[in-house]
Coordinates of C-alpha atoms in Angstrom, one line a residue:
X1 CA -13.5 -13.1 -9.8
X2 CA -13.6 -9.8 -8.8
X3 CA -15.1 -8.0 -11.6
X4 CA -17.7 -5.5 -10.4
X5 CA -16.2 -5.2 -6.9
X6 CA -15.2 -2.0 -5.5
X7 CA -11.9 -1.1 -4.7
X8 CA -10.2 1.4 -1.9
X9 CA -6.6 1.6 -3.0
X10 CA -5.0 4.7 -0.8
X11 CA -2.1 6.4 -1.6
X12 CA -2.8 5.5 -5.4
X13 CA -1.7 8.6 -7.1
X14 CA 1.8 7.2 -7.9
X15 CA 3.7 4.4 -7.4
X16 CA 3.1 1.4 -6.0
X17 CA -0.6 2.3 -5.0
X18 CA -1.3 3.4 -8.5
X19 CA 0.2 -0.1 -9.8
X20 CA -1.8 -2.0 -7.6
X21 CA -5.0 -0.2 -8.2
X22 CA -4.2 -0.3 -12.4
X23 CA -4.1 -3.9 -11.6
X24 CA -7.2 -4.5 -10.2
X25 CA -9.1 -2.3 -12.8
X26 CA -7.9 -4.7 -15.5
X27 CA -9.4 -7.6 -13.5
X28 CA -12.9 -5.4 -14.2
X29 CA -12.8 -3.8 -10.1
X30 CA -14.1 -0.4 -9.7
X31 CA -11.3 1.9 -8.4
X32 CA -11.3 4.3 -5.7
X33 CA -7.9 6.7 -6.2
X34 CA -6.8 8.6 -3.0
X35 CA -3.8 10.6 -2.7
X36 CA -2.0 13.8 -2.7
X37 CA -0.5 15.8 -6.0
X38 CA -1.1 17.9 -9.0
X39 CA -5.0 17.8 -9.5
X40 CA -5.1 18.3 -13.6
X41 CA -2.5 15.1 -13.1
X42 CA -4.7 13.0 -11.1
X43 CA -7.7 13.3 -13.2
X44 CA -5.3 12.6 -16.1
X45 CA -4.9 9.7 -14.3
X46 CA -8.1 8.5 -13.6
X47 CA -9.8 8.8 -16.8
X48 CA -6.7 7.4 -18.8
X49 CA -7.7 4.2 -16.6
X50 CA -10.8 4.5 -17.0
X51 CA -10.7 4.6 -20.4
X52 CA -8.3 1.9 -20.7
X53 CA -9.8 -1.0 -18.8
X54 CA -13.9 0.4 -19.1
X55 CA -14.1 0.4 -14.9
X56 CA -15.2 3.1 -13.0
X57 CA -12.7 5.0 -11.6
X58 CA -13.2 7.5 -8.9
X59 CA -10.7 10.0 -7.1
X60 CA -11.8 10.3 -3.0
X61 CA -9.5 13.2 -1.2
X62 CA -8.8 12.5 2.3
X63 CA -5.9 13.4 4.6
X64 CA -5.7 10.4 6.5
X65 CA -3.2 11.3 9.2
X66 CA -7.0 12.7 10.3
X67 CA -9.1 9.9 12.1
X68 CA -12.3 12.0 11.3
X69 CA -11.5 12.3 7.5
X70 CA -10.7 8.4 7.3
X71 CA -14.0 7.9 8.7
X72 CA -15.7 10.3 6.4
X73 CA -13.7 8.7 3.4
X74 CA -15.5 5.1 4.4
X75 CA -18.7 6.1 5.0
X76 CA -18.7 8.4 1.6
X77 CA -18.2 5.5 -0.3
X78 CA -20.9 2.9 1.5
X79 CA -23.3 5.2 1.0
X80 CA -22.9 5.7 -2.4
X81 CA -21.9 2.3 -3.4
X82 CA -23.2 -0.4 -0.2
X83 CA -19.8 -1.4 0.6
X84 CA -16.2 -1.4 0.0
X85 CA -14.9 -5.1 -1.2
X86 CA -11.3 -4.6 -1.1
X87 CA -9.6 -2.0 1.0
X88 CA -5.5 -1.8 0.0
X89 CA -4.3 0.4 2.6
X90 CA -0.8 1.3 1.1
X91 CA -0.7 5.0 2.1
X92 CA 2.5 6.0 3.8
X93 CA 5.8 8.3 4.3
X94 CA 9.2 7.7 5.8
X95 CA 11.7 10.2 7.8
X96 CA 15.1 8.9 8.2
X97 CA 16.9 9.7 11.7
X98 CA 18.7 8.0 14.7
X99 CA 16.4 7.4 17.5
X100 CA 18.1 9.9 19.4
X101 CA 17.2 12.7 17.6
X102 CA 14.2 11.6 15.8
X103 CA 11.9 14.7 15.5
X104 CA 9.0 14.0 18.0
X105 CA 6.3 15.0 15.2
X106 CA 7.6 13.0 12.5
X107 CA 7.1 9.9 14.7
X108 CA 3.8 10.6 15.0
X109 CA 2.7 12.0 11.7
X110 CA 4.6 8.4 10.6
X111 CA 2.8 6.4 12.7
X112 CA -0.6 8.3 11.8
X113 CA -0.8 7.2 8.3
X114 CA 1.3 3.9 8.0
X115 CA -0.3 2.5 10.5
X116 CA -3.4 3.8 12.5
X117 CA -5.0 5.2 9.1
X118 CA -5.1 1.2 7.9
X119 CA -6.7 0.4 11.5
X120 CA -9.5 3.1 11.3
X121 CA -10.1 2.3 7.5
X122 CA -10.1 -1.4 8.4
X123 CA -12.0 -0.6 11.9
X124 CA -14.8 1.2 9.1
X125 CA -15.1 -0.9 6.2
X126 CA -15.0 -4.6 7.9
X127 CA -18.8 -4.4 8.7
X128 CA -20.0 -3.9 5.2
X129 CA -17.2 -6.7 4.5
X130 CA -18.9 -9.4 7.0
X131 CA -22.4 -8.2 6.1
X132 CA -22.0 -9.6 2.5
X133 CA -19.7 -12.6 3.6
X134 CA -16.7 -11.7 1.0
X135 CA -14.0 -9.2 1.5
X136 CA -10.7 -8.5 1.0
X137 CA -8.1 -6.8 2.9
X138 CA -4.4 -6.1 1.9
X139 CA -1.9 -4.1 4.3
X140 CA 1.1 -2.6 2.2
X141 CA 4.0 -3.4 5.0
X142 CA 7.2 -3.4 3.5
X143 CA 10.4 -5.6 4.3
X144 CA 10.4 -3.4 7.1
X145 CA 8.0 -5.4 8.3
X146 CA 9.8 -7.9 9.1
X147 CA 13.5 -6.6 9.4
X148 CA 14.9 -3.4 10.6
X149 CA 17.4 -1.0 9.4
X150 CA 19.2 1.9 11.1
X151 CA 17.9 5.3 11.4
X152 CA 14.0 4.4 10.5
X153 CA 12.4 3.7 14.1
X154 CA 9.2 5.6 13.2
X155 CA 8.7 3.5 9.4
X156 CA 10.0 0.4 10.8
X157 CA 7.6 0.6 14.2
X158 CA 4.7 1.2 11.9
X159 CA 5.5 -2.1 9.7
X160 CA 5.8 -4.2 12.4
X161 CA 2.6 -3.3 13.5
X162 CA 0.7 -3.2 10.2
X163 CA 2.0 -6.8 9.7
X164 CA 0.4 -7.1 13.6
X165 CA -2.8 -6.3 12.5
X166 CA -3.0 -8.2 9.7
X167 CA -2.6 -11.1 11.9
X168 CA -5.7 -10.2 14.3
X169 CA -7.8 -9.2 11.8
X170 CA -7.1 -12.6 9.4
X171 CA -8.1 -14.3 13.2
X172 CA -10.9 -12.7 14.1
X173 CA -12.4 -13.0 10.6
X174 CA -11.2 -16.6 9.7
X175 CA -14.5 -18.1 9.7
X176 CA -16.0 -15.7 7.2
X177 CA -15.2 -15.0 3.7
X178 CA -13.1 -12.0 4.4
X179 CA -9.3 -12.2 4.5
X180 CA -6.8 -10.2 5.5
X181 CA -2.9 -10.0 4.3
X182 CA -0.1 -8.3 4.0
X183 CA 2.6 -7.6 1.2
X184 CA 6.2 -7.0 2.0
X185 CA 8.0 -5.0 -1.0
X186 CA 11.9 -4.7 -1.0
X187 CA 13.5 -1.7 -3.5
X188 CA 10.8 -0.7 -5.4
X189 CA 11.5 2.1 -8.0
X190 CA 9.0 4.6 -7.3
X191 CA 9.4 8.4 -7.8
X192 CA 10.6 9.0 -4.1
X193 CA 13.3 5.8 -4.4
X194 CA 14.3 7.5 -7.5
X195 CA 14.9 10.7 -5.9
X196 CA 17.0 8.9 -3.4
X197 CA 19.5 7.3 -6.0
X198 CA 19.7 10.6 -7.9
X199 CA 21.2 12.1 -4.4
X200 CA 23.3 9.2 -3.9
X201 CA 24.6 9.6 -7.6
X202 CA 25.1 13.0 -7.0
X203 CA 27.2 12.9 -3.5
X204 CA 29.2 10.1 -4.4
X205 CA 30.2 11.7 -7.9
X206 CA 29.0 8.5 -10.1
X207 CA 26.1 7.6 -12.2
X208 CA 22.6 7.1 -11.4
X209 CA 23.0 3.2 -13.0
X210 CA 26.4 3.1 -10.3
X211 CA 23.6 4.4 -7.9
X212 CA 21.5 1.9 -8.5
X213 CA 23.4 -0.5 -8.2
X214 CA 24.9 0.4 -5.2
X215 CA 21.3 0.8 -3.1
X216 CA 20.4 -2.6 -4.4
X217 CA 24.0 -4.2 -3.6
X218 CA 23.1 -3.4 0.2
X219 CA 20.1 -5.3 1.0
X220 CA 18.2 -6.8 -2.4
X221 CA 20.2 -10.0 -3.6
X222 CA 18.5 -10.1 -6.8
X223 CA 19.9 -6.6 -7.8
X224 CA 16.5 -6.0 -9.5
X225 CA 14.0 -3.7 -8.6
X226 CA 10.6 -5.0 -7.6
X227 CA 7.9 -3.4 -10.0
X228 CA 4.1 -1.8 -8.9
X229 CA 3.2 -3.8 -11.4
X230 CA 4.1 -6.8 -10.0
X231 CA 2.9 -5.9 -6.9
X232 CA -0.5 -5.2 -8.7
X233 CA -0.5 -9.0 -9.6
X234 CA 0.4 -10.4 -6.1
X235 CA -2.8 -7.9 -5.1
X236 CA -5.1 -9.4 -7.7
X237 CA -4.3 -12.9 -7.0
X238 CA -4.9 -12.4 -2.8
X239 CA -8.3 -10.8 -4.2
X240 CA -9.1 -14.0 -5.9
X241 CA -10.8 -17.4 -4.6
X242 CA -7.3 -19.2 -5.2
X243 CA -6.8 -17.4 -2.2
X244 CA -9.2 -17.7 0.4
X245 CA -7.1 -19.4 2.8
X246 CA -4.1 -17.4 2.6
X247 CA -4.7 -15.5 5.6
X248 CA -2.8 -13.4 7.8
X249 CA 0.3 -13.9 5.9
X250 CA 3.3 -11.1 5.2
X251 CA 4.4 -11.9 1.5
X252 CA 7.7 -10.5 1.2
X253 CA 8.1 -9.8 -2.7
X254 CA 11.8 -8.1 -2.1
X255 CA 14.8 -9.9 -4.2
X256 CA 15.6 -12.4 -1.8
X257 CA 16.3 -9.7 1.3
X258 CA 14.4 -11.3 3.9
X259 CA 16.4 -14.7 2.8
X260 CA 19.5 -13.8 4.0

């Protein structure tokens, strides 16, 4: 299915990129990491999954906020491997603040990497895509996506528009054997989410389970967390020829939040 392929997973140092791109490698895809953190940590990570699931694995550096360095990133990897099969742009960060006061350059360092970083790596690695008639393209969005919250114009502006572009690029490839979707996460316990609980457990005085369940109580029904590894699943079943005609959807995997 997609054993052999090479994948771009960005933002795959942690959390949910990392689960995705550990999913993929188990299906036998070559892995591309790219992220930020501790270096001795992010080799630790790649050759632990190397090791485990006999893939190549390969780390790329790249601030992509930078147009130039998402374009380097791209062609770097055509050159040395032909193409990139599936590109999972997932790379993002979030400031919280009312429009009003909304710091002028967090809007646009938000907007730089949620969403024009996955148009300029899309824009780069759709050609080598058509050329071989099979691609795949997956857009991390989040619920925010497809509902809005207070105090997260810059986050929620970018979702909207990844889940945008998903749409034009599923159209103007839906005669070819590229596809392009979109996932939809709600909660999802990743290291920053976790961080975010801790200070709600600590300014409320209660305990990070009360936290928990608190933050979930609020928007996910299911008062469950979704897992990057379950996100890593949805991932490898859009890579797969099951589905070739799901096509410019937004998959919300988030508890039942979008249901209400």
């Amino acid at each position: 299915m997609i054993e052999g392929k090479l994948a771009l997973v960005t933002g795959s140092t942690s959390g949910i990129g990392l689960g995705i791109a550990d999913a993929l490698a188990a299906r036998g895809a070559n892995v591309v990491l790219n992220g930020f953190g501790d270096a001795a940590e992010i080799e630790r990570l790649r050759a632990d999954m190397e090791k485990r699931h006999g893939v190549k694995v390969e780390f790329e550096h790249a601030d992509l906020m930078k147009t130039a360095e998402v374009e380097s990133l791209v062609s770097r990897l055509v050159a040395r491997h032909g193409a990139i099969d599936i590109l999972v742009n997932n790379a993002g960060i979030q400031h919280v603040a009312p429009v009003e006061s909304f710091p002028a350059d967090r809007w646009d360092a938000v907007i730089a990497l949620n969403l024009s970083a996955a148009f300029h790596a899309t824009r780069c690695a759709l050609p080598g895509m058509r050329e071989r008639n099979w691609g795949r393209i997956i857009n991390i969005a989040s619920v925010h996506g497809l509902v809005a919250s207070v105090e997260k114009a810059a986050y929620i502006a970018a979702k909207h528009g990844i889940v945008g572009l998903t749409k034009t690029v599923a159209l103007e490839t839906a005669r070819t054997g590229v596809t392009c979707n979109a996932i939809c996460p709600g909660w999802v316990l990743t290291p920053l989410v976790q961080k975010q609980i801790d200070a709600r457990a600590a300014a409320a005085g209660i305990s990070v389970d009360e936290a928990k369940v608190a933050l979930l109580s609020e928007k996910q029904p299911s008062q469950e967390f979704v897992t990057p590894q379950q996100l890593g699943e949805l991932a490898v079943f859009l890579c797969s020829d099951a589905a070739s005609q799901v096509r410019g959807v937004a998959w919300a995997m988030d508890g039942g939040w979008t249901a209400q």
